[in-house]
Structure formats: structure tokens, C-alpha cells
CSV table of C-alpha atoms in Angstrom, one decimal:
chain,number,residue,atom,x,y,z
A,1,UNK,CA,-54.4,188.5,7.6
A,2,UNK,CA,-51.7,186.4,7.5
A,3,UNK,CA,-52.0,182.3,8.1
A,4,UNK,CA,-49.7,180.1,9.5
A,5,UNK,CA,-48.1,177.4,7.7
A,6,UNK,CA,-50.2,175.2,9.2
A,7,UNK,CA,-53.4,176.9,8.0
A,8,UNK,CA,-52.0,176.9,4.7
A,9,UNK,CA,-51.2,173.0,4.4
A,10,UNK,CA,-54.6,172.2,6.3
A,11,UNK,CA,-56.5,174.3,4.1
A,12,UNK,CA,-55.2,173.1,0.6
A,13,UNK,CA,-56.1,169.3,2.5
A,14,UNK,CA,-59.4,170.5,2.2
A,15,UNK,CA,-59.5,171.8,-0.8
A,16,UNK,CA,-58.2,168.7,-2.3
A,17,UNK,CA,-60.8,166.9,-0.7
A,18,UNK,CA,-63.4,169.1,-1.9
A,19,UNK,CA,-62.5,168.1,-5.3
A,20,UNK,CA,-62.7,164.3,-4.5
A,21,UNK,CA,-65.9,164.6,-2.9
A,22,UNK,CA,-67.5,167.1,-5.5
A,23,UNK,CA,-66.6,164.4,-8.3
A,24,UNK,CA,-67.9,161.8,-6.5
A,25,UNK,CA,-71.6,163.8,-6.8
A,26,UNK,CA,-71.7,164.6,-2.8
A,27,UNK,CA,-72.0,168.1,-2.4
A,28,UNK,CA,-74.1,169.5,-5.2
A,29,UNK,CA,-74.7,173.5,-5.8
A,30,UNK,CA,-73.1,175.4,-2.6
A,31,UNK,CA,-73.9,172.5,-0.1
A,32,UNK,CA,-71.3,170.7,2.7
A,33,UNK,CA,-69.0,172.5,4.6
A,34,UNK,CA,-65.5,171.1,5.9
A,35,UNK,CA,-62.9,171.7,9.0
A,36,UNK,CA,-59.7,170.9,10.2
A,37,UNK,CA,-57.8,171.5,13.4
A,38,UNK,CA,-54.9,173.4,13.5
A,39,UNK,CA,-51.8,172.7,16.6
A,40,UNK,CA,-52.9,175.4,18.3
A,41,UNK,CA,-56.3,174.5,18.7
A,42,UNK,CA,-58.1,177.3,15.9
A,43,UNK,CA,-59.7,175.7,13.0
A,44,UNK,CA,-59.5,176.1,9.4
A,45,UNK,CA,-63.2,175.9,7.9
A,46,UNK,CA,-64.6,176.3,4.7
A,47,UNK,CA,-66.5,180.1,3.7
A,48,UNK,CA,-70.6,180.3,3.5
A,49,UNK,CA,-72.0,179.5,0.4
A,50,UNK,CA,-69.0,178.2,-1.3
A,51,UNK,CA,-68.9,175.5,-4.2
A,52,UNK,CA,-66.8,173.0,-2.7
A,53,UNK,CA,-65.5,171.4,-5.7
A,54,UNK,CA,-64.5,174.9,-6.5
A,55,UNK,CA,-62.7,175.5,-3.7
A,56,UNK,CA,-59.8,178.6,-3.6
A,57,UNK,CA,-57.3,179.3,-1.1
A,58,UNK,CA,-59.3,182.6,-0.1
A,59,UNK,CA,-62.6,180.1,0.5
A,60,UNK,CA,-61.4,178.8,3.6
A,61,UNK,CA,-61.4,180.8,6.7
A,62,UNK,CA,-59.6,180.4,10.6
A,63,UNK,CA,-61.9,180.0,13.3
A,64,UNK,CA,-61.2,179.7,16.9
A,65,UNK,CA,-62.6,176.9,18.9
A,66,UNK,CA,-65.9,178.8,19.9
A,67,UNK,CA,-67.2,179.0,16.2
A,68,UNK,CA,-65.9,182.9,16.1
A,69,UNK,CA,-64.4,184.0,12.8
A,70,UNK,CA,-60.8,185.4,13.5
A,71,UNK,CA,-60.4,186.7,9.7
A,72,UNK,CA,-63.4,188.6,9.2
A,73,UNK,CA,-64.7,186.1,6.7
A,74,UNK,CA,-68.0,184.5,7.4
A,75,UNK,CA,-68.4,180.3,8.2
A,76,UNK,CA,-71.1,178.5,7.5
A,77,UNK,CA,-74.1,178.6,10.2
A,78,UNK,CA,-73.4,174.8,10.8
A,79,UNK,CA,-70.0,175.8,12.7
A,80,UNK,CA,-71.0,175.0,15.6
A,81,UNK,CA,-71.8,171.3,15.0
A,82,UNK,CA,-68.1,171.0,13.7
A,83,UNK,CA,-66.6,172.6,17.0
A,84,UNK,CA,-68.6,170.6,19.2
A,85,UNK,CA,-66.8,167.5,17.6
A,86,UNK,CA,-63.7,169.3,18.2
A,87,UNK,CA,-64.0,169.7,22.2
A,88,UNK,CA,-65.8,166.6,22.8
A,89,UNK,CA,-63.0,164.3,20.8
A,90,UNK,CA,-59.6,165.6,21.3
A,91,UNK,CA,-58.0,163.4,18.8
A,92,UNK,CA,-60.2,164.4,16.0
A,93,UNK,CA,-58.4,166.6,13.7
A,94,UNK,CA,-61.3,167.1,11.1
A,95,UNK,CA,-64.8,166.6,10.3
A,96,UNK,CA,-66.3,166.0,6.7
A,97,UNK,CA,-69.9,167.5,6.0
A,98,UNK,CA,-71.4,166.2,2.6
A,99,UNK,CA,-75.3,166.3,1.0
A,100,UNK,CA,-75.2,163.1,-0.6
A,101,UNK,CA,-77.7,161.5,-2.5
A,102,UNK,CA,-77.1,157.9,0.1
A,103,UNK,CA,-77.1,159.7,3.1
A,104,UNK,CA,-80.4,161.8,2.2
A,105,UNK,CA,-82.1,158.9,0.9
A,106,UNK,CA,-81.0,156.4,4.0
A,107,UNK,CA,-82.5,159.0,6.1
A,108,UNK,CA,-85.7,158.6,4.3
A,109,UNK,CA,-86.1,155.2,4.7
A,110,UNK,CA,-84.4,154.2,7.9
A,111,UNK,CA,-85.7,157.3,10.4
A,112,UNK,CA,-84.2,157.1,13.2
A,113,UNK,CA,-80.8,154.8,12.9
A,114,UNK,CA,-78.6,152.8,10.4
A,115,UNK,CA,-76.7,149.7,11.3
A,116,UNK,CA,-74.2,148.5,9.6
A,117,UNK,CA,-73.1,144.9,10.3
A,118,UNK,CA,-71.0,142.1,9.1
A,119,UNK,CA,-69.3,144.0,5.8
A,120,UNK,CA,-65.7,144.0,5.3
A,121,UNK,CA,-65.5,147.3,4.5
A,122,UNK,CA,-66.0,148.5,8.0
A,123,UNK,CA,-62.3,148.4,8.3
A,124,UNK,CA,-62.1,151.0,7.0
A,125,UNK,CA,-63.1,152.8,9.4
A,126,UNK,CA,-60.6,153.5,12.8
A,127,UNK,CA,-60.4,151.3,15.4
A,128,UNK,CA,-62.5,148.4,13.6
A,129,UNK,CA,-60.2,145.3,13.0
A,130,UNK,CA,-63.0,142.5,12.0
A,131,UNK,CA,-65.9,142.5,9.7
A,132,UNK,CA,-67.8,140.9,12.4
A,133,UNK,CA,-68.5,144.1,14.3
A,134,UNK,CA,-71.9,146.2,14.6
A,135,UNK,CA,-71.6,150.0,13.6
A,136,UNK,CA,-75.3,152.2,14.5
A,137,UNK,CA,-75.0,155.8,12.6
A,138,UNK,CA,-77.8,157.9,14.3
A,139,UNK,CA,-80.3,159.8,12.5
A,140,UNK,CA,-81.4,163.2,13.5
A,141,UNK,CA,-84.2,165.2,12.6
A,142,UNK,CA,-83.1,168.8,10.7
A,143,UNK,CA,-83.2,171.5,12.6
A,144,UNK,CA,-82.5,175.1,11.3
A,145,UNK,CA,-81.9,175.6,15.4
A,146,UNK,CA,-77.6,174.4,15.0
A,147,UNK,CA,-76.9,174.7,18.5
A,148,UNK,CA,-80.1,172.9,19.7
A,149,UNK,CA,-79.0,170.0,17.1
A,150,UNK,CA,-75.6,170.1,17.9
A,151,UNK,CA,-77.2,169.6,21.8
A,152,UNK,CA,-79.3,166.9,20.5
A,153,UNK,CA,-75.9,165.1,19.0
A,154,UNK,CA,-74.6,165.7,22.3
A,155,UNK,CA,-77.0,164.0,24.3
A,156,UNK,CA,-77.0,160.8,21.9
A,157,UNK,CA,-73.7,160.5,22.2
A,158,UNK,CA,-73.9,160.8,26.3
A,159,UNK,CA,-76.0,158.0,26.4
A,160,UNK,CA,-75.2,155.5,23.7
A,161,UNK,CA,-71.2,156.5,23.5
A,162,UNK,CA,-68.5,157.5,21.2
A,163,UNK,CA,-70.3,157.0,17.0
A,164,UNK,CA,-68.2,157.6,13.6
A,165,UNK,CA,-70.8,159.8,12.0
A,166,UNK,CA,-74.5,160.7,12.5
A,167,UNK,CA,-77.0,162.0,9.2
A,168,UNK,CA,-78.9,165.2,9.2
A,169,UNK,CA,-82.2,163.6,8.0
A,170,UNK,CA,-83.1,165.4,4.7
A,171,UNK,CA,-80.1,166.7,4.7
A,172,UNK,CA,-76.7,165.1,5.2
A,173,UNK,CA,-73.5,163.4,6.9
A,174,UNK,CA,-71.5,164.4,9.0
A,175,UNK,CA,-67.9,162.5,10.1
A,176,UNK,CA,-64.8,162.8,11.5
A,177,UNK,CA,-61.2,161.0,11.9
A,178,UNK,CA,-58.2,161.7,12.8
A,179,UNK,CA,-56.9,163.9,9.9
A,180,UNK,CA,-58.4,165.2,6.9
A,181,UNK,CA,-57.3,162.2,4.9
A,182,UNK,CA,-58.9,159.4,7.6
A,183,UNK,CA,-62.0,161.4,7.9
A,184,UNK,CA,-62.0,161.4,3.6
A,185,UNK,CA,-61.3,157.4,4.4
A,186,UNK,CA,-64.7,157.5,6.8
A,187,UNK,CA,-66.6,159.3,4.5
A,188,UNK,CA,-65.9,156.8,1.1
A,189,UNK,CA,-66.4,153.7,3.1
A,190,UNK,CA,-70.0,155.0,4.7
A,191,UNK,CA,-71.3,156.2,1.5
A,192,UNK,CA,-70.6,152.7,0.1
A,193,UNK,CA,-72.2,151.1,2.8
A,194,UNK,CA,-75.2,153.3,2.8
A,195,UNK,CA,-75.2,152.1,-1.2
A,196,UNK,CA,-75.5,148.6,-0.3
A,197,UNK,CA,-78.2,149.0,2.6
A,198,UNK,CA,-80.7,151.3,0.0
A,199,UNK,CA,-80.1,148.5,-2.4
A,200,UNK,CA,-80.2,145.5,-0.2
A,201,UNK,CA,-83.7,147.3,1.5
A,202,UNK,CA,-85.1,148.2,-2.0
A,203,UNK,CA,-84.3,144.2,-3.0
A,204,UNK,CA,-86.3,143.3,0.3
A,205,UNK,CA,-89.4,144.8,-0.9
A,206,UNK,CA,-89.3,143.6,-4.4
């Protein structure tokens, strides 16, 4: 198959980031997968069972926007939760999937949500302009079912509005942005938040 220019500049995004994030400890062994959108609407994903700090040009695939491989290469089975992003927010351009040590662990201890209040840093994250803002990242219960969670992400969302990322519990984060490099932005500044709730919480029951 040949790819589009696009493909190609979207795809080596991703593998840069794949580098970032692996060196950062986030995606250990074959875990995580990552996305972006393409202008006409298909999406470049990452292959199954790939090490993502390891990442080759031939380890990231085109999908259209129904999860269905146009190259013959074969996506991970969590597609679908990265396509659902894509119809329900039409300015999201990718969507970040780690298995980070923060993320696994906040979903230990805080079940069902995390809020993150009152730090600077959430500024970092689009549309926030003031540390004095409230951010809840939902927690959902794994489920080897990907279209019944993806549903389940759906129905939060219908009734508690638009979120920045939600955690897989046991599992990991998922989040999103406007291109790959704001959702890279996302992803840094809610796995240093997630560092300061596990310690503030551990402090607490000291």
C-alpha cells in the first residue's frame, strides 16, 4: 500500500512520541497503543503487540473511522475506544493510550474518580486558564468487552459532559488533544498530577 503524506508525517508524530513516553517508563513490554487523525477522516494507529518505544514506520497501520484495517495489518483490539473519541469530538486529532505505573496505581486507590483541584499545572491542559479550576478523570472498571467499555465511556460522558482523559482501572490512561503533540502535553501534565495525588494520599495516612 502506499500512504499519503499525511500518514507518513502523522505516523513518524507517533513514533516520536512513543520514544518519549517509553523513556518516561509508561508503556512497558508490548502495552499502550496510539492514534491520529488524518484530513480525510482515516486514522493512523499503532500495530498489535508492538513495543512502543520501538516503534518503525511499518508498526503503524491506516484505519478508517469504523475501527477497519484498510492495509491488511492488524490494530490493537482497543481500536474501538480510540474511534469513539474520534466521532464523538471532532476537534480531536489524537488520542494517547499509556500503562503507567500512576495511572494503575491511582486506579487502585481512588475507584471510581480522581479530582484534580487547585494545581497550576492544570494549564496545561486545553481550555484551562486558572489553577483555580476542578478537573474529575473517571475511573472505569476493565473490561476485556472494548465495545461495551467504550459504551460505558460513552454514557459517562452523556451525563457528566465533555472529560480530558478517563483510566482503565488496572490498566491504564487514555487522553486526547488536539494533535499528537497537545495530547503528548495532556498526557505529561496528568501523570504528574496523578504523582502528587498517590503521594499527597500516601502522606495522609502516615
Amino acid at each position: 500500500m502506499i500512504y499519503t503524506e499525511d500518514f507518513l508525517i502523522l505516523a513518524n508524530q507517533l513514533i516520536d512520541a512513543g520514544r518519549f513516553i517509553d523513556s518516561k517508563g509508561w508503556v512497558p513490554a508490548t502495552s499502550g497503543n496510539f492514534s491520529a487523525r488524518l484530513p480525510d477522516g482515516n486514522i493512523a494507529i499503532t500495530v498489535s503487540g508492538k513495543h512502543k518505544g520501538r516503534l518503525q514506520l511499518d508498526d503503524i497501520m491506516l484505519i478508517d473511522a469504523d475501527a477497519n484495517s484498510l492495509d491488511g495489518k492488524k490494530p490493537s483490539a482497543e481500536t474501538v475506544l480510540h474511534t469513539s473519541l474520534y466521532k464523538r469530538f471532532p476537534e480531536v486529532q489524537s488520542v494517547l493510550h499509556p500503562h503507567s505505573i500512576n495511572a494503575t496505581l491511582t486506579s487502585r486507590i481512588f475507584k471510581s474518580e480522581i479530582v484534580l483541584e487547585d494545581y497550576e499545572l492544570l494549564k496545561a491542559l486545553a481550555g484551562i486558564e486558572t489553577h483555580e479550576s476542578r478537573v474529575v478523570i473517571p475511573i472505569f472498571a476493565n473490561d476485556q468487552n472494548i465495545p461495551r467499555l467504550a459504551e460505558q465511556v460513552e454514557q459517562y460522558m452523556n451525563e457528566h459532559g465533555a472529560i480530558y482523559a478517563y483510566i482503565i482501572a488496572g490498566h491504564g490512561l487514555y487522553t486526547w488533544g488536539g494533535s499528537v503533540q497537545e495530547t503528548l502535553r495532556h498526557l505529561e501534565a496528568l501523570e504528574f498530577l496523578f504523582d502528587c495525588e498517590l503521594r499527597l494520599h500516601g502522606v495522609k495516612r502516615l
